[in-house]
Amino acid sequence: MTTALRFRAPDLAGLAPVTGRLAATAAAHDRTGAFPAEGVRAAHEAGLLTATVAERYGGPGLGVAATARILHALGEGDPSVALIAAMNLAVHHRQAVRPHWPEEVYGQVLAAAAERPVLLNHVRVEPELGSPARGGLPATVARRTATGWSLTGRKRFATGVEGLDWLLVWATTDETAPRVGTFAVPGTSPGIEITHRWDHLGLRASGSHDIALREVEVPAGHVVDMAAHGPGAEQDNRAGAALHLPLAALYLGVARAAQRYFHRFAHERVPANLGHPVARTERFRRAAGEIALRLDSAEQLVFGGAERVDAADATYTPELALGARTLADRHAVEGVGLAVRLLGNPGLSRDNPLERHFRDVQCAPVHAPQEDVALLAVGSRALEDTR
């Protein structure tokens, strides 16, 4: 593909204003569950939605470490926007590493993205199958037509679906010898029904609704990839392990926002029977140290690992990345939980942001592959290495 497009390189040292813009609207979007269009626009204007577009397409071509920094900053402001952005960055990153989109279709994506926010996401989870990270193939059917394909099925947790320009739908063909493919479907295609069932504890504005596909027409040239039906077409949790590091960074951003509020509370809270801020008590200082230790060490694991991935360090295995994400998620959840416990009732009150951060960070270990799958991969590799 030849292109004259040029996408701005984001200022990774100057992400604080974007974090601030997102934080200003995060609480309102959390209350209403409305699609966070303002936050998505802010990310686009800062060049963050296209940061991983390859240099050969006119993009910055940023790698895993930069993606982790971006999602950390967005997560600190509004993790719903960050998750929507994460899906975008992952799609462009995969195309940068291994071009597999039809050139004409990807060209359309980039041309539009140069002018406005263009959102992309893989739509894979199904009601019957659950997460494909645990194995299995899609029940969504791709039926041959005179001009291409017709898709019918149901999908779950389609993050950002209300604003998606392109849905990358995973489906099984109805051929005599079935195949499994990913089909690029415009978000405005007739036959896509959004159920608006997303009513979640955390990331309430991510718009991760269920959808129904009813004979959605897809041109023949919109097939992104195709493989023979069978175990080889199942999701490979190890292959995408490097992209789990930026996802962990997103929730560490949430934990940093919670930590910031915890520090503010500790400095401002002066009980009448104490006569000075609780920040001066051993109890709060010890807790502050515990939270800092967890988050600092987690960030070293995530950002250090991401840099090793970018450096093509052969010793940094997919299992190490999965392990780093597992520990980072634990530390983020535990760190925010500790802050809530120290504050007591104020920590669970909806009139301050800590309650929202507590809910949002619970989503960290939910993303596939979940902890038991990651630990199985890490443990299997550890036992193999000691034979």
Coordinates of C-alpha atoms in Angstrom, one line a residue, residues 115-387:
E115 CA -9.6 13.2 9.7
R116 CA -11.5 12.0 12.7
P117 CA -11.6 9.3 15.4
V118 CA -12.0 5.9 13.8
L119 CA -12.6 3.1 16.2
L120 CA -11.9 -0.6 15.5
N121 CA -12.3 -3.7 17.6
H122 CA -12.3 -7.5 17.4
V123 CA -15.7 -9.0 18.2
R124 CA -15.1 -12.6 19.3
V125 CA -16.8 -13.5 22.6
E126 CA -20.1 -15.4 22.2
P127 CA -22.9 -16.3 24.7
E128 CA -22.5 -20.1 24.2
L129 CA -18.7 -20.2 23.7
G130 CA -17.7 -17.6 26.3
S131 CA -14.2 -16.2 25.9
P132 CA -12.3 -17.9 23.1
A133 CA -9.2 -17.6 25.3
R134 CA -10.4 -20.9 26.8
G135 CA -10.6 -22.7 23.5
G136 CA -13.4 -23.3 21.0
L137 CA -14.5 -21.8 17.7
P138 CA -17.3 -19.4 16.8
A139 CA -20.9 -20.3 16.3
T140 CA -21.5 -17.1 14.3
V141 CA -22.0 -18.3 10.7
A142 CA -20.6 -16.7 7.5
R143 CA -22.7 -17.8 4.6
R144 CA -21.5 -17.4 1.0
T145 CA -23.4 -15.0 -1.2
A146 CA -23.1 -13.8 -4.8
T147 CA -21.1 -10.8 -3.7
G148 CA -19.3 -12.0 -0.6
W149 CA -20.6 -13.2 2.8
S150 CA -23.6 -12.9 5.1
L151 CA -23.0 -13.0 8.8
T152 CA -25.5 -14.2 11.4
G153 CA -24.8 -14.8 15.1
R154 CA -24.6 -13.2 18.5
K155 CA -21.5 -11.6 20.2
R156 CA -20.8 -10.4 23.7
F157 CA -18.8 -7.6 25.2
A158 CA -18.2 -5.6 22.0
T159 CA -16.3 -2.8 23.7
G160 CA -17.1 0.7 22.2
V161 CA -19.7 -0.8 19.8
E162 CA -21.8 2.3 19.8
G163 CA -18.9 4.2 18.3
L164 CA -17.1 1.5 16.3
D165 CA -16.4 2.3 12.6
W166 CA -15.3 -1.3 12.0
L167 CA -16.2 -4.6 13.7
L168 CA -13.8 -7.4 13.2
V169 CA -16.2 -10.3 13.4
W170 CA -14.9 -13.9 14.1
A171 CA -17.1 -16.4 12.3
T172 CA -17.2 -20.0 10.9
T173 CA -18.1 -20.4 7.2
D174 CA -20.9 -22.6 6.0
E175 CA -18.7 -24.3 3.4
T176 CA -18.5 -28.1 3.0
A177 CA -15.0 -27.8 4.5
P178 CA -15.7 -25.0 7.0
R179 CA -13.1 -22.3 7.7
V180 CA -12.8 -19.8 10.4
G181 CA -12.3 -16.1 9.5
T182 CA -12.3 -12.5 10.6
F183 CA -14.5 -10.2 8.6
A184 CA -14.2 -6.4 8.5
V185 CA -17.8 -5.2 9.0
P186 CA -18.6 -1.4 8.9
G187 CA -20.3 -0.4 12.1
T188 CA -23.2 1.1 10.2
S189 CA -24.1 -2.0 8.3
P190 CA -27.8 -3.0 8.2
G191 CA -28.5 -6.0 10.4
I192 CA -26.3 -5.1 13.4
E193 CA -28.5 -4.8 16.5
I194 CA -27.0 -3.4 19.7
T195 CA -28.7 -4.9 22.8
H196 CA -27.6 -2.2 25.3
R197 CA -27.2 -4.8 28.0
W198 CA -23.9 -3.5 29.4
D199 CA -24.7 -2.7 33.0
H200 CA -21.4 -3.4 34.7
L201 CA -19.7 -2.8 38.0
G202 CA -16.8 -1.0 36.4
L203 CA -15.9 0.7 33.1
R204 CA -19.5 1.6 32.8
A205 CA -18.9 4.0 29.9
S206 CA -16.9 1.5 27.8
G207 CA -20.2 0.5 26.0
S208 CA -19.3 -3.2 25.9
H209 CA -22.7 -4.2 24.8
D210 CA -23.9 -7.5 23.3
I211 CA -24.8 -7.4 19.6
A212 CA -26.9 -9.5 17.2
L213 CA -25.8 -10.0 13.6
R214 CA -28.8 -10.7 11.3
E215 CA -27.7 -11.5 7.8
V216 CA -25.1 -8.7 7.7
E217 CA -23.8 -8.4 4.2
V218 CA -20.0 -8.3 3.9
P219 CA -18.2 -7.8 0.5
A220 CA -15.8 -10.5 -0.6
G221 CA -12.9 -8.2 -0.2
H222 CA -13.5 -7.6 3.5
V223 CA -12.0 -10.9 4.7
V224 CA -9.1 -9.9 7.1
D225 CA -7.9 -13.5 7.6
M226 CA -9.1 -17.1 7.1
A227 CA -7.9 -20.4 8.5
A228 CA -8.9 -24.0 8.2
H229 CA -11.5 -25.1 10.8
G230 CA -9.9 -26.9 13.7
P231 CA -7.7 -26.4 16.7
G232 CA -5.2 -24.4 14.7
A233 CA -7.9 -21.7 14.3
E234 CA -8.4 -21.3 18.0
Q235 CA -7.1 -18.2 19.9
D236 CA -3.5 -18.4 20.8
N237 CA -3.1 -16.8 24.2
R238 CA 0.7 -16.8 24.0
A239 CA 1.0 -15.2 20.6
G240 CA -0.6 -11.9 21.8
A241 CA 1.0 -11.9 25.2
A242 CA 3.1 -8.8 24.6
L243 CA -0.1 -6.8 24.2
H244 CA -1.3 -7.8 27.6
L245 CA 1.4 -5.5 29.1
P246 CA -0.3 -2.3 27.9
L247 CA -3.6 -3.6 29.2
A248 CA -2.0 -4.1 32.6
A249 CA -0.6 -0.5 32.4
L250 CA -4.2 0.8 31.8
Y251 CA -5.3 -0.5 35.2
L252 CA -2.1 0.6 36.9
G253 CA -3.2 4.1 35.7
V254 CA -6.5 3.6 37.5
A255 CA -4.5 2.6 40.6
R256 CA -2.4 5.7 40.4
A257 CA -5.5 7.9 40.3
A258 CA -6.8 6.1 43.4
Q259 CA -3.4 6.6 45.1
R260 CA -3.5 10.3 44.3
Y261 CA -6.9 10.7 45.9
F262 CA -5.7 8.6 48.9
H263 CA -2.8 11.0 49.4
R264 CA -5.1 14.0 49.1
F265 CA -7.4 12.6 51.7
A266 CA -4.6 11.8 54.1
H267 CA -3.3 15.4 53.9
E268 CA -6.7 17.0 54.2
R269 CA -8.4 14.8 56.8
V270 CA -7.8 16.3 60.3
P271 CA -9.9 14.4 62.9
A272 CA -10.9 16.6 65.9
N273 CA -9.4 14.1 68.4
L274 CA -6.1 14.0 66.5
G275 CA -5.5 17.7 65.7
H276 CA -3.3 17.0 62.7
P277 CA -3.7 15.3 59.2
V278 CA -3.9 11.6 59.2
A279 CA -1.0 11.6 56.8
R280 CA 1.2 12.0 59.9
T281 CA 0.0 8.8 61.5
E282 CA 2.0 5.6 61.3
R283 CA -1.1 3.8 60.0
F284 CA -1.5 6.0 57.0
R285 CA 2.2 6.2 56.3
R286 CA 2.6 2.4 56.4
A287 CA -0.4 2.0 54.1
A288 CA 1.0 4.6 51.7
G289 CA 4.3 2.7 51.6
E290 CA 2.5 -0.6 50.9
I291 CA 0.5 1.0 48.0
A292 CA 3.6 2.7 46.6
L293 CA 5.6 -0.6 46.8
R294 CA 2.9 -2.5 44.9
L295 CA 2.4 0.1 42.2
D296 CA 6.1 0.9 41.7
S297 CA 7.1 -2.7 41.4
A298 CA 4.2 -3.5 39.1
E299 CA 5.1 -0.6 36.8
Q300 CA 8.7 -1.8 36.6
L301 CA 7.5 -5.2 35.6
V302 CA 5.1 -3.9 32.9
F303 CA 7.2 -1.1 31.5
G304 CA 10.5 -3.0 31.7
G305 CA 8.9 -6.0 30.1
A306 CA 7.4 -3.9 27.3
E307 CA 10.9 -2.4 26.5
R308 CA 12.3 -5.9 26.3
V309 CA 9.5 -6.9 23.8
D310 CA 10.3 -3.8 21.7
A311 CA 14.0 -4.8 21.8
A312 CA 13.1 -8.3 20.5
D313 CA 14.8 -9.8 23.6
A314 CA 14.6 -13.5 22.9
T315 CA 14.9 -14.3 26.6
Y316 CA 11.6 -12.4 27.3
T317 CA 9.1 -15.2 26.6
P318 CA 5.4 -14.9 26.3
E319 CA 5.0 -16.6 29.6
L320 CA 7.1 -13.8 31.3
A321 CA 4.7 -11.2 29.8
L322 CA 1.7 -13.2 31.0
G323 CA 3.2 -13.4 34.5
A324 CA 4.0 -9.7 34.6
R325 CA 0.4 -8.9 33.7
T326 CA -0.9 -11.3 36.4
L327 CA 1.2 -9.7 39.1
A328 CA 0.5 -6.2 37.9
D329 CA -3.2 -6.8 38.0
R330 CA -3.0 -8.2 41.5
H331 CA -1.0 -5.3 42.7
A332 CA -3.4 -2.8 41.2
V333 CA -6.5 -4.4 42.7
E334 CA -4.8 -4.9 46.1
G335 CA -3.4 -1.4 46.2
V336 CA -6.7 0.3 45.5
G337 CA -8.5 -2.0 47.9
L338 CA -6.0 -1.1 50.7
A339 CA -6.7 2.6 50.1
V340 CA -10.5 2.0 50.4
R341 CA -10.1 0.1 53.6
L342 CA -8.0 2.9 55.2
L343 CA -10.7 5.5 54.4
G344 CA -13.5 3.4 55.7
N345 CA -17.0 4.7 54.8
P346 CA -15.6 7.7 52.8
G347 CA -13.8 5.2 50.6
L348 CA -17.1 3.6 49.5
S349 CA -19.0 6.8 49.1
R350 CA -20.0 7.8 45.6
D351 CA -19.3 11.5 46.3
N352 CA -15.5 10.9 45.8
P353 CA -13.6 9.3 42.9
L354 CA -12.0 6.5 45.0
E355 CA -15.2 4.4 44.9
R356 CA -15.2 4.6 41.1
H357 CA -11.6 3.7 40.9
F358 CA -12.2 0.7 43.2
R359 CA -15.0 -0.5 40.8
D360 CA -13.0 0.1 37.7
V361 CA -9.9 -1.7 38.8
Q362 CA -11.9 -4.9 39.5
C363 CA -12.1 -5.3 35.7
A364 CA -8.3 -5.8 35.5
P365 CA -8.3 -9.6 36.1
V366 CA -11.4 -10.2 34.0
H367 CA -9.7 -9.7 30.7
A368 CA -8.6 -12.8 28.8
P369 CA -6.5 -14.7 29.4
Q370 CA -7.6 -14.8 33.0
E371 CA -5.3 -15.6 35.9
D372 CA -5.8 -19.4 35.9
V373 CA -5.0 -19.6 32.2
A374 CA -1.9 -17.4 32.6
L375 CA -0.7 -19.4 35.6
L376 CA -1.1 -22.7 33.6
A377 CA 1.0 -21.3 30.8
V378 CA 3.6 -20.0 33.2
G379 CA 3.7 -23.2 35.2
S380 CA 3.9 -25.4 32.2
R381 CA 6.8 -23.5 30.9
A382 CA 8.6 -23.6 34.3
L383 CA 8.2 -27.3 34.5
E384 CA 9.4 -27.8 30.9
D385 CA 12.5 -25.7 31.7
T386 CA 13.5 -27.9 34.6
R387 CA 13.4 -31.3 32.8

